[in-house]
Short mmCIF file of C-alpha atoms and ligand atoms in Angstrom, two decimals:
data_model
loop_
_atom_site.label_atom_id
_atom_site.label_comp_id
_atom_site.label_asym_id
_atom_site.label_seq_id
_atom_site.Cartn_x
_atom_site.Cartn_y
_atom_site.Cartn_z
CA UNK A 27 -165.38 34.06 -182.80
CA UNK A 28 -164.60 30.38 -182.38
CA UNK A 29 -161.68 29.74 -184.74
CA UNK A 30 -158.31 29.18 -183.08
CA UNK A 31 -155.05 28.28 -184.86
CA UNK A 32 -153.42 27.02 -181.66
CA UNK A 33 -151.78 23.58 -181.72
CA UNK A 34 -152.72 23.36 -185.39
CA UNK A 35 -150.91 22.98 -188.68
CA UNK A 36 -152.41 25.18 -191.35
CA UNK A 37 -151.91 25.36 -195.08
CA UNK A 38 -150.45 28.82 -195.81
CA UNK A 39 -151.90 30.95 -198.60
CA UNK A 40 -150.32 30.62 -202.04
CA UNK A 41 -151.44 32.80 -204.94
CA UNK A 42 -151.37 30.44 -207.92
CA UNK A 43 -150.88 26.94 -206.52
CA UNK A 44 -153.11 27.40 -203.47
CA UNK A 45 -156.39 26.84 -205.32
CA UNK A 46 -159.45 24.93 -204.17
CA UNK A 47 -158.20 21.53 -205.38
CA UNK A 48 -154.91 21.90 -203.55
CA UNK A 49 -156.53 23.17 -200.37
CA UNK A 50 -158.94 20.26 -200.45
CA UNK A 51 -156.26 17.58 -200.79
CA UNK A 52 -154.23 19.21 -198.01
CA UNK A 53 -157.26 19.22 -195.69
CA UNK A 54 -157.94 15.58 -196.57
CA UNK A 55 -154.29 14.80 -195.71
CA UNK A 56 -154.34 16.41 -192.28
CA UNK A 57 -154.04 20.20 -192.65
CA UNK A 58 -156.16 21.58 -189.80
CA UNK A 59 -157.26 24.64 -191.74
CA UNK A 60 -156.62 26.34 -195.05
CA UNK A 61 -156.21 29.91 -196.32
CA UNK A 62 -157.28 31.20 -199.73
CA UNK A 63 -154.98 32.85 -202.22
CA UNK A 64 -154.66 36.58 -201.57
CA UNK A 65 -157.64 38.54 -202.85
CA UNK A 66 -157.73 42.28 -203.58
CA UNK A 67 -160.07 44.11 -201.21
CA UNK A 68 -160.19 46.98 -203.67
CA UNK A 69 -161.33 44.71 -206.51
CA UNK A 70 -164.12 43.32 -204.32
CA UNK A 71 -165.05 46.87 -203.30
CA UNK A 72 -165.40 47.72 -207.00
CA UNK A 73 -167.55 44.66 -207.67
CA UNK A 74 -165.05 42.48 -209.59
CA UNK A 75 -166.83 39.12 -209.63
CA UNK A 76 -163.88 37.19 -211.02
CA UNK A 77 -161.72 38.34 -208.10
CA UNK A 78 -164.37 37.49 -205.54
CA UNK A 79 -164.59 33.99 -207.05
CA UNK A 80 -161.07 33.31 -205.69
CA UNK A 81 -162.71 33.04 -202.27
CA UNK A 82 -165.03 30.23 -203.41
CA UNK A 83 -164.34 26.93 -201.72
CA UNK A 84 -165.87 23.55 -200.95
CA UNK A 85 -167.09 22.55 -197.48
CA UNK A 86 -164.15 20.10 -197.35
CA UNK A 87 -161.65 23.01 -197.23
CA UNK A 88 -163.19 24.43 -194.07
CA UNK A 89 -162.21 25.80 -191.64
CA UNK A 90 -160.88 28.34 -194.11
CA UNK A 91 -159.58 31.87 -193.73
CA UNK A 92 -160.11 34.24 -196.62
CA UNK A 93 -157.01 36.33 -197.22
CA UNK A 94 -157.48 39.94 -198.30
CA UNK A 95 -154.88 42.50 -199.30
CA UNK A 96 -155.10 46.25 -199.73
CA UNK A 97 -154.41 49.58 -198.02
CA UNK A 98 -157.78 51.30 -198.07
CA UNK A 99 -159.65 50.78 -194.77
CA UNK A 100 -163.06 51.49 -196.33
CA UNK A 101 -162.51 48.91 -199.08
CA UNK A 102 -161.11 46.46 -196.50
CA UNK A 103 -164.16 46.81 -194.24
CA UNK A 104 -166.50 46.33 -197.19
CA UNK A 105 -164.58 43.33 -198.58
CA UNK A 106 -164.46 41.65 -195.16
CA UNK A 107 -168.20 42.01 -194.76
CA UNK A 108 -168.84 40.87 -198.36
CA UNK A 109 -166.76 37.69 -198.11
CA UNK A 110 -168.31 36.84 -194.74
CA UNK A 111 -171.83 37.11 -196.18
CA UNK A 112 -170.99 35.32 -199.43
CA UNK A 113 -168.61 32.56 -198.32
CA UNK A 114 -169.01 32.07 -194.56
CA UNK A 115 -165.29 31.68 -193.70
CA UNK A 116 -163.94 30.98 -190.21
CA UNK A 117 -161.99 34.23 -190.32
CA UNK A 118 -160.27 36.88 -192.38
CA UNK A 119 -156.50 36.96 -192.84
CA UNK A 120 -154.83 40.21 -193.91
CA UNK A 121 -151.80 39.99 -196.19
CA UNK A 122 -149.03 42.20 -194.82
CA UNK A 123 -146.16 40.07 -196.04
CA UNK A 124 -146.29 39.74 -199.83
CA UNK A 125 -142.92 40.83 -201.28
CA UNK A 126 -143.89 40.84 -204.99
CA UNK A 127 -142.91 44.15 -206.61
CA UNK A 128 -146.34 44.76 -208.14
CA UNK A 129 -147.90 44.42 -204.68
CA UNK A 130 -145.16 46.12 -202.65
CA UNK A 131 -144.83 49.07 -205.04
CA UNK A 132 -148.54 49.78 -204.62
CA UNK A 133 -148.05 50.06 -200.87
CA UNK A 134 -149.79 46.71 -200.29
CA UNK A 135 -148.56 43.46 -198.71
CA UNK A 136 -145.17 43.78 -196.98
CA UNK A 137 -145.03 47.55 -197.68
CA UNK A 138 -147.51 47.92 -194.81
CA UNK A 139 -144.79 46.81 -192.38
CA UNK A 140 -143.56 50.43 -192.59
CA UNK A 141 -147.03 51.77 -191.74
CA UNK A 142 -148.19 50.25 -188.45
CA UNK A 143 -150.87 52.91 -187.90
CA UNK A 144 -152.47 52.17 -191.27
CA UNK A 145 -152.12 48.43 -190.69
CA UNK A 146 -154.00 48.87 -187.41
CA UNK A 147 -156.76 50.80 -189.20
CA UNK A 148 -157.07 47.97 -191.72
CA UNK A 149 -157.39 45.38 -188.96
CA UNK A 150 -159.99 47.49 -187.21
CA UNK A 151 -161.95 47.89 -190.46
CA UNK A 152 -161.89 44.13 -191.13
CA UNK A 153 -162.96 43.33 -187.56
CA UNK A 154 -165.83 45.82 -187.68
CA UNK A 155 -166.81 44.82 -191.21
CA UNK A 156 -166.91 41.07 -190.59
CA UNK A 157 -167.30 40.47 -186.86
CA UNK A 158 -165.03 37.45 -187.49
CA UNK A 159 -161.57 36.64 -186.12
CA UNK A 160 -159.06 38.70 -188.13
CA UNK A 161 -155.43 37.61 -188.38
CA UNK A 162 -152.39 39.26 -189.94
CA UNK A 163 -149.76 37.48 -191.99
CA UNK A 164 -146.50 39.40 -191.81
CA UNK A 165 -142.73 39.18 -192.28
CA UNK A 166 -139.94 40.14 -189.87
CA UNK A 167 -139.04 43.41 -191.61
CA UNK A 168 -138.67 45.12 -194.96
CA UNK A 169 -134.93 45.46 -195.61
CA UNK A 170 -133.61 44.21 -192.29
CA UNK A 171 -134.95 42.50 -189.19
CA UNK A 172 -134.40 45.68 -187.17
CA UNK A 173 -136.91 44.94 -184.44
CA UNK A 174 -139.63 47.17 -185.93
CA UNK A 175 -141.71 44.07 -186.66
CA UNK A 176 -142.28 43.73 -182.90
CA UNK A 177 -143.87 47.20 -182.73
CA UNK A 178 -145.81 46.45 -185.89
CA UNK A 179 -147.20 43.23 -184.41
CA UNK A 180 -148.12 45.04 -181.20
CA UNK A 181 -150.01 47.67 -183.22
CA UNK A 182 -152.12 45.08 -185.04
CA UNK A 183 -152.72 43.24 -181.76
CA UNK A 184 -153.99 46.45 -180.15
CA UNK A 185 -156.27 47.02 -183.15
CA UNK A 186 -158.02 43.70 -182.54
CA UNK A 187 -156.11 41.03 -184.48
CA UNK A 188 -156.92 37.58 -183.08
CA UNK A 189 -153.51 36.15 -184.02
CA UNK A 190 -150.55 36.84 -186.27
CA UNK A 191 -148.66 34.49 -188.57
CA UNK A 192 -145.01 35.40 -189.00
CA UNK A 193 -142.96 34.27 -191.98
CA UNK A 194 -139.39 34.53 -190.67
CA UNK A 195 -137.92 36.40 -193.62
CA UNK A 196 -137.65 40.07 -194.55
CA UNK A 197 -139.28 41.47 -197.67
CA UNK A 198 -135.82 41.90 -199.20
CA UNK A 199 -135.15 38.17 -198.84
CA UNK A 200 -138.23 37.16 -200.83
CA UNK A 201 -137.89 33.36 -200.45
CA UNK A 202 -134.09 33.10 -200.22
CA UNK A 203 -131.89 32.31 -197.24
CA UNK A 204 -133.32 30.68 -194.15
CA UNK A 205 -136.27 31.76 -192.08
CA UNK A 206 -135.11 33.45 -188.85
CA UNK A 207 -136.84 31.67 -185.98
CA UNK A 208 -135.22 33.94 -183.37
CA UNK A 209 -137.12 36.92 -184.78
CA UNK A 210 -140.39 34.98 -184.73
CA UNK A 211 -139.68 34.17 -181.08
CA UNK A 212 -139.10 37.86 -180.24
CA UNK A 213 -142.47 38.75 -181.72
CA UNK A 214 -144.11 35.83 -179.93
CA UNK A 215 -142.66 36.95 -176.59
CA UNK A 216 -143.94 40.51 -177.05
CA UNK A 217 -147.56 39.60 -177.81
CA UNK A 218 -150.46 38.22 -175.80
CA UNK A 219 -152.33 36.87 -178.83
CA UNK A 220 -151.16 33.61 -180.45
CA UNK A 221 -148.26 33.76 -182.90
CA UNK A 222 -148.14 31.16 -185.67
CA UNK A 223 -144.70 30.37 -187.07
CA UNK A 224 -144.05 30.02 -190.79
CA UNK A 225 -141.04 29.33 -192.98
CA UNK A 226 -139.12 26.27 -194.23
CA UNK A 227 -141.22 23.53 -192.63
CA UNK A 228 -141.08 20.49 -194.89
CA UNK A 229 -141.25 17.45 -192.59
CA UNK A 230 -141.53 16.25 -189.01
CA UNK A 231 -138.06 17.29 -187.81
CA UNK A 232 -138.33 20.81 -189.29
CA UNK A 233 -141.79 21.19 -187.73
CA UNK A 234 -140.41 20.16 -184.33
CA UNK A 235 -137.55 22.63 -184.74
CA UNK A 236 -139.72 25.65 -185.60
CA UNK A 237 -142.00 24.91 -182.65
CA UNK A 238 -139.07 24.53 -180.28
CA UNK A 239 -137.11 27.56 -181.47
CA UNK A 240 -140.06 29.96 -181.69
CA UNK A 241 -142.33 28.67 -178.93
CA UNK A 242 -145.15 29.43 -181.39
CA UNK A 243 -148.74 28.38 -180.79
CA UNK A 244 -148.98 26.65 -184.16
CA UNK A 245 -147.45 26.26 -187.62
CA UNK A 246 -148.36 27.21 -191.15
CA UNK A 247 -146.59 25.78 -194.17
CA UNK A 248 -146.76 26.37 -197.88
CA UNK A 249 -144.09 25.07 -200.28
CA UNK A 250 -143.47 21.87 -198.32
CA UNK A 251 -146.94 20.67 -199.24
CA UNK A 252 -146.54 21.07 -203.01
CA UNK A 253 -146.52 17.57 -204.48
CA UNK A 254 -146.55 16.26 -200.88
CA UNK A 255 -149.89 17.14 -199.29
CA UNK A 256 -149.44 14.13 -196.99
CA UNK A 257 -146.73 16.17 -195.20
CA UNK A 258 -149.41 17.33 -192.74
CA UNK A 259 -150.21 13.81 -191.57
CA UNK A 260 -146.53 12.88 -191.47
CA UNK A 261 -145.72 15.92 -189.31
CA UNK A 262 -148.52 15.05 -186.91
CA UNK A 263 -147.29 11.46 -186.64
CA UNK A 264 -143.75 12.66 -186.02
CA UNK A 265 -144.80 15.14 -183.33
CA UNK A 266 -146.82 12.37 -181.70
CA UNK A 267 -143.68 10.21 -181.57
CA UNK A 268 -144.54 7.94 -184.50
CA UNK A 269 -142.20 8.83 -187.35
CA UNK A 270 -143.48 7.01 -190.42
CA UNK A 271 -141.86 5.94 -193.66
CA UNK A 272 -141.82 8.07 -196.81
CA UNK A 273 -144.94 7.37 -198.88
CA UNK A 274 -144.69 4.84 -201.71
CA UNK A 275 -144.79 5.97 -205.33
CA UNK A 276 -148.30 4.51 -205.64
CA UNK A 277 -149.46 6.43 -202.58
CA UNK A 278 -148.01 9.64 -203.94
CA UNK A 279 -149.66 9.21 -207.34
CA UNK A 280 -152.94 8.27 -205.75
CA UNK A 281 -152.93 11.67 -204.00
CA UNK A 282 -151.97 13.31 -207.27
CA UNK A 283 -154.99 11.83 -209.08
CA UNK A 284 -157.26 12.75 -206.19
CA UNK A 285 -156.07 16.36 -206.28
CA UNK A 286 -156.56 16.42 -210.05
CA UNK A 287 -160.14 15.14 -209.60
CA UNK A 288 -160.82 17.95 -207.09
CA UNK A 289 -159.32 20.51 -209.46
CA UNK A 290 -161.35 19.26 -212.41
CA UNK A 291 -164.52 19.28 -210.30
CA UNK A 292 -163.82 22.94 -209.53
CA UNK A 293 -162.53 24.25 -212.85
CA UNK A 294 -163.67 21.78 -215.49
CA UNK A 295 -161.39 19.29 -217.25
CA UNK A 296 -159.77 21.58 -219.81
CA UNK A 297 -158.80 24.48 -217.54
CA UNK A 298 -158.31 22.21 -214.54
CA UNK A 299 -155.73 20.04 -216.37
CA UNK A 300 -153.79 23.02 -217.70
CA UNK A 301 -153.62 24.57 -214.23
CA UNK A 302 -152.73 21.20 -212.72
CA UNK A 303 -149.58 20.78 -214.86
CA UNK A 304 -147.37 22.62 -212.35
CA UNK A 305 -148.71 20.45 -209.52
CA UNK A 306 -147.96 17.31 -211.53
CA UNK A 307 -144.36 18.51 -211.87
CA UNK A 308 -144.18 18.87 -208.09
CA UNK A 309 -145.47 15.31 -207.67
CA UNK A 310 -142.69 14.12 -209.99
CA UNK A 311 -139.97 15.91 -208.06
CA UNK A 312 -137.41 13.52 -206.62
CA UNK A 313 -138.58 10.42 -208.49
CA UNK A 314 -136.09 8.51 -210.60
CA UNK A 315 -135.68 9.78 -214.17
CA UNK A 316 -138.10 12.65 -213.44
CA UNK A 317 -136.52 14.80 -216.16
CA UNK A 318 -137.67 12.43 -218.91
CA UNK A 319 -141.33 12.79 -217.86
CA UNK A 320 -141.33 16.57 -217.56
CA UNK A 321 -142.24 17.38 -221.14
CA UNK A 322 -145.28 15.08 -221.04
CA UNK A 323 -146.33 16.46 -217.63
CA UNK A 324 -146.23 19.98 -219.02
CA UNK A 325 -148.67 19.03 -221.76
CA UNK A 326 -151.46 17.07 -220.10
CA UNK A 327 -154.88 18.26 -221.19
CA UNK A 328 -157.13 15.52 -219.81
CA UNK A 329 -157.40 13.27 -216.78
CA UNK A 330 -156.65 10.36 -219.13
CA UNK A 331 -153.35 12.02 -220.17
CA UNK A 332 -152.33 12.35 -216.52
CA UNK A 333 -153.26 8.76 -215.72
CA UNK A 334 -151.40 7.47 -218.78
CA UNK A 335 -148.23 9.28 -217.73
CA UNK A 336 -148.49 8.00 -214.18
CA UNK A 337 -149.02 4.46 -215.42
CA UNK A 338 -146.02 4.78 -217.72
CA UNK A 339 -143.88 5.75 -214.73
CA UNK A 340 -145.28 2.97 -212.54
CA UNK A 341 -144.69 0.42 -215.29
CA UNK A 342 -141.08 1.51 -215.73
CA UNK A 343 -140.62 1.15 -211.98
CA UNK A 344 -142.22 -2.33 -212.08
CA UNK A 345 -145.07 -1.21 -209.84
CA UNK A 346 -148.77 -2.02 -210.19
CA UNK A 347 -150.59 0.39 -212.52
CA UNK A 348 -153.73 2.31 -211.65
C1 FMN B 135 -146.15 30.51 -205.03
C2 FMN B 135 -146.35 31.21 -203.71
C3 FMN B 135 -147.44 32.04 -203.55
C4 FMN B 135 -147.65 32.68 -202.32
N1 FMN B 135 -148.76 33.46 -202.18
C5 FMN B 135 -149.03 34.02 -200.96
C6 FMN B 135 -150.23 34.75 -200.73
O1 FMN B 135 -151.10 34.87 -201.61
N2 FMN B 135 -150.41 35.30 -199.51
C7 FMN B 135 -149.48 35.18 -198.51
O2 FMN B 135 -149.69 35.69 -197.41
N3 FMN B 135 -148.34 34.47 -198.69
C8 FMN B 135 -148.11 33.89 -199.88
N4 FMN B 135 -146.98 33.14 -200.05
C9 FMN B 135 -146.07 32.94 -198.91
C10 FMN B 135 -146.39 31.65 -198.15
O3 FMN B 135 -147.68 31.70 -197.58
C11 FMN B 135 -145.38 31.41 -197.02
O4 FMN B 135 -145.41 32.49 -196.13
C12 FMN B 135 -143.95 31.25 -197.53
O5 FMN B 135 -143.89 30.44 -198.70
C13 FMN B 135 -143.03 30.64 -196.46
O6 FMN B 135 -143.53 29.41 -196.01
P1 FMN B 135 -142.93 27.99 -196.55
O7 FMN B 135 -141.45 28.02 -196.28
O8 FMN B 135 -143.68 26.96 -195.77
O9 FMN B 135 -143.19 27.94 -198.02
C14 FMN B 135 -146.75 32.50 -201.26
C15 FMN B 135 -145.64 31.66 -201.44
C16 FMN B 135 -145.45 31.00 -202.64
C17 FMN B 135 -144.26 30.09 -202.79
#
């Protein structure tokens, strides 16, 4: 039971972009821990090997939490025990925040915010099944931040959750509007276990603001790391009083190629490059004339293609090539 998220900056789970290669580059750039993409407890319960493979990770991504979703306590207990035995994570995180219609309409993810008693049963099942720290990732409400999230958080705390991560939006907001740090603070004030704040952290100043306004024990961030995994190190420098400069183009592309190498090592060159295309687009965001490189970025099918595109950009910017 040794994992603690306190005073740490974690990489939040992201179904799709949050694969092994991305988690690995984020850890290498200063993320203190990582979380897998959400994984169906029911699919693991029914023996789906492809689903279970989503929990696979390299030692470099540790400490890692494996995130499970579902609403069946028996399946949750089994899945928690299975992933502990198979992957040796630092803990289990339960998804009670996903707003996606196909998840919500099944009663999973953020739909559980309306069912605190069932959520508590799920936490209890995961704790008993794994014997590991179990955390809950939640939002501040379904349609409105009506204060019910405080009771919900208290219910999962009483059931044995080690900490909760709160994304400061309602389900109805999806990813729009701004995260409400006041609501995260209310939940933090009502609980004895650590509360980790999440939502809209993209740099040092926004990290300082979420910590100040929520009083949270730690931070998790997701979108701010896409194409900028070095954000973790920059946040740490800023919080330590050493605000640094934005990374150079060469530094950014060097991280990009490193992440691609990790992805290819995990998925093979063909599949790895196809899945990396969206990450390459994130790395190009904000650079001059990015639009003209988009088509090529969306078509890379080898490491050589990616390197050639990067070198083309560096050459046009009169920078040294790789
Ligand atoms: C593409 C994408 C996929 C996500 N997948 C998950 C997921 O599998 N599990 C989860 O709990 N949250 C998921 N989230 C939510 C993030 O973990 C995080 O709570 C949210 O993006 C707010 O944090 P941010 O402002 O730092 O991005 C996802 C978000 C994005 C953008």
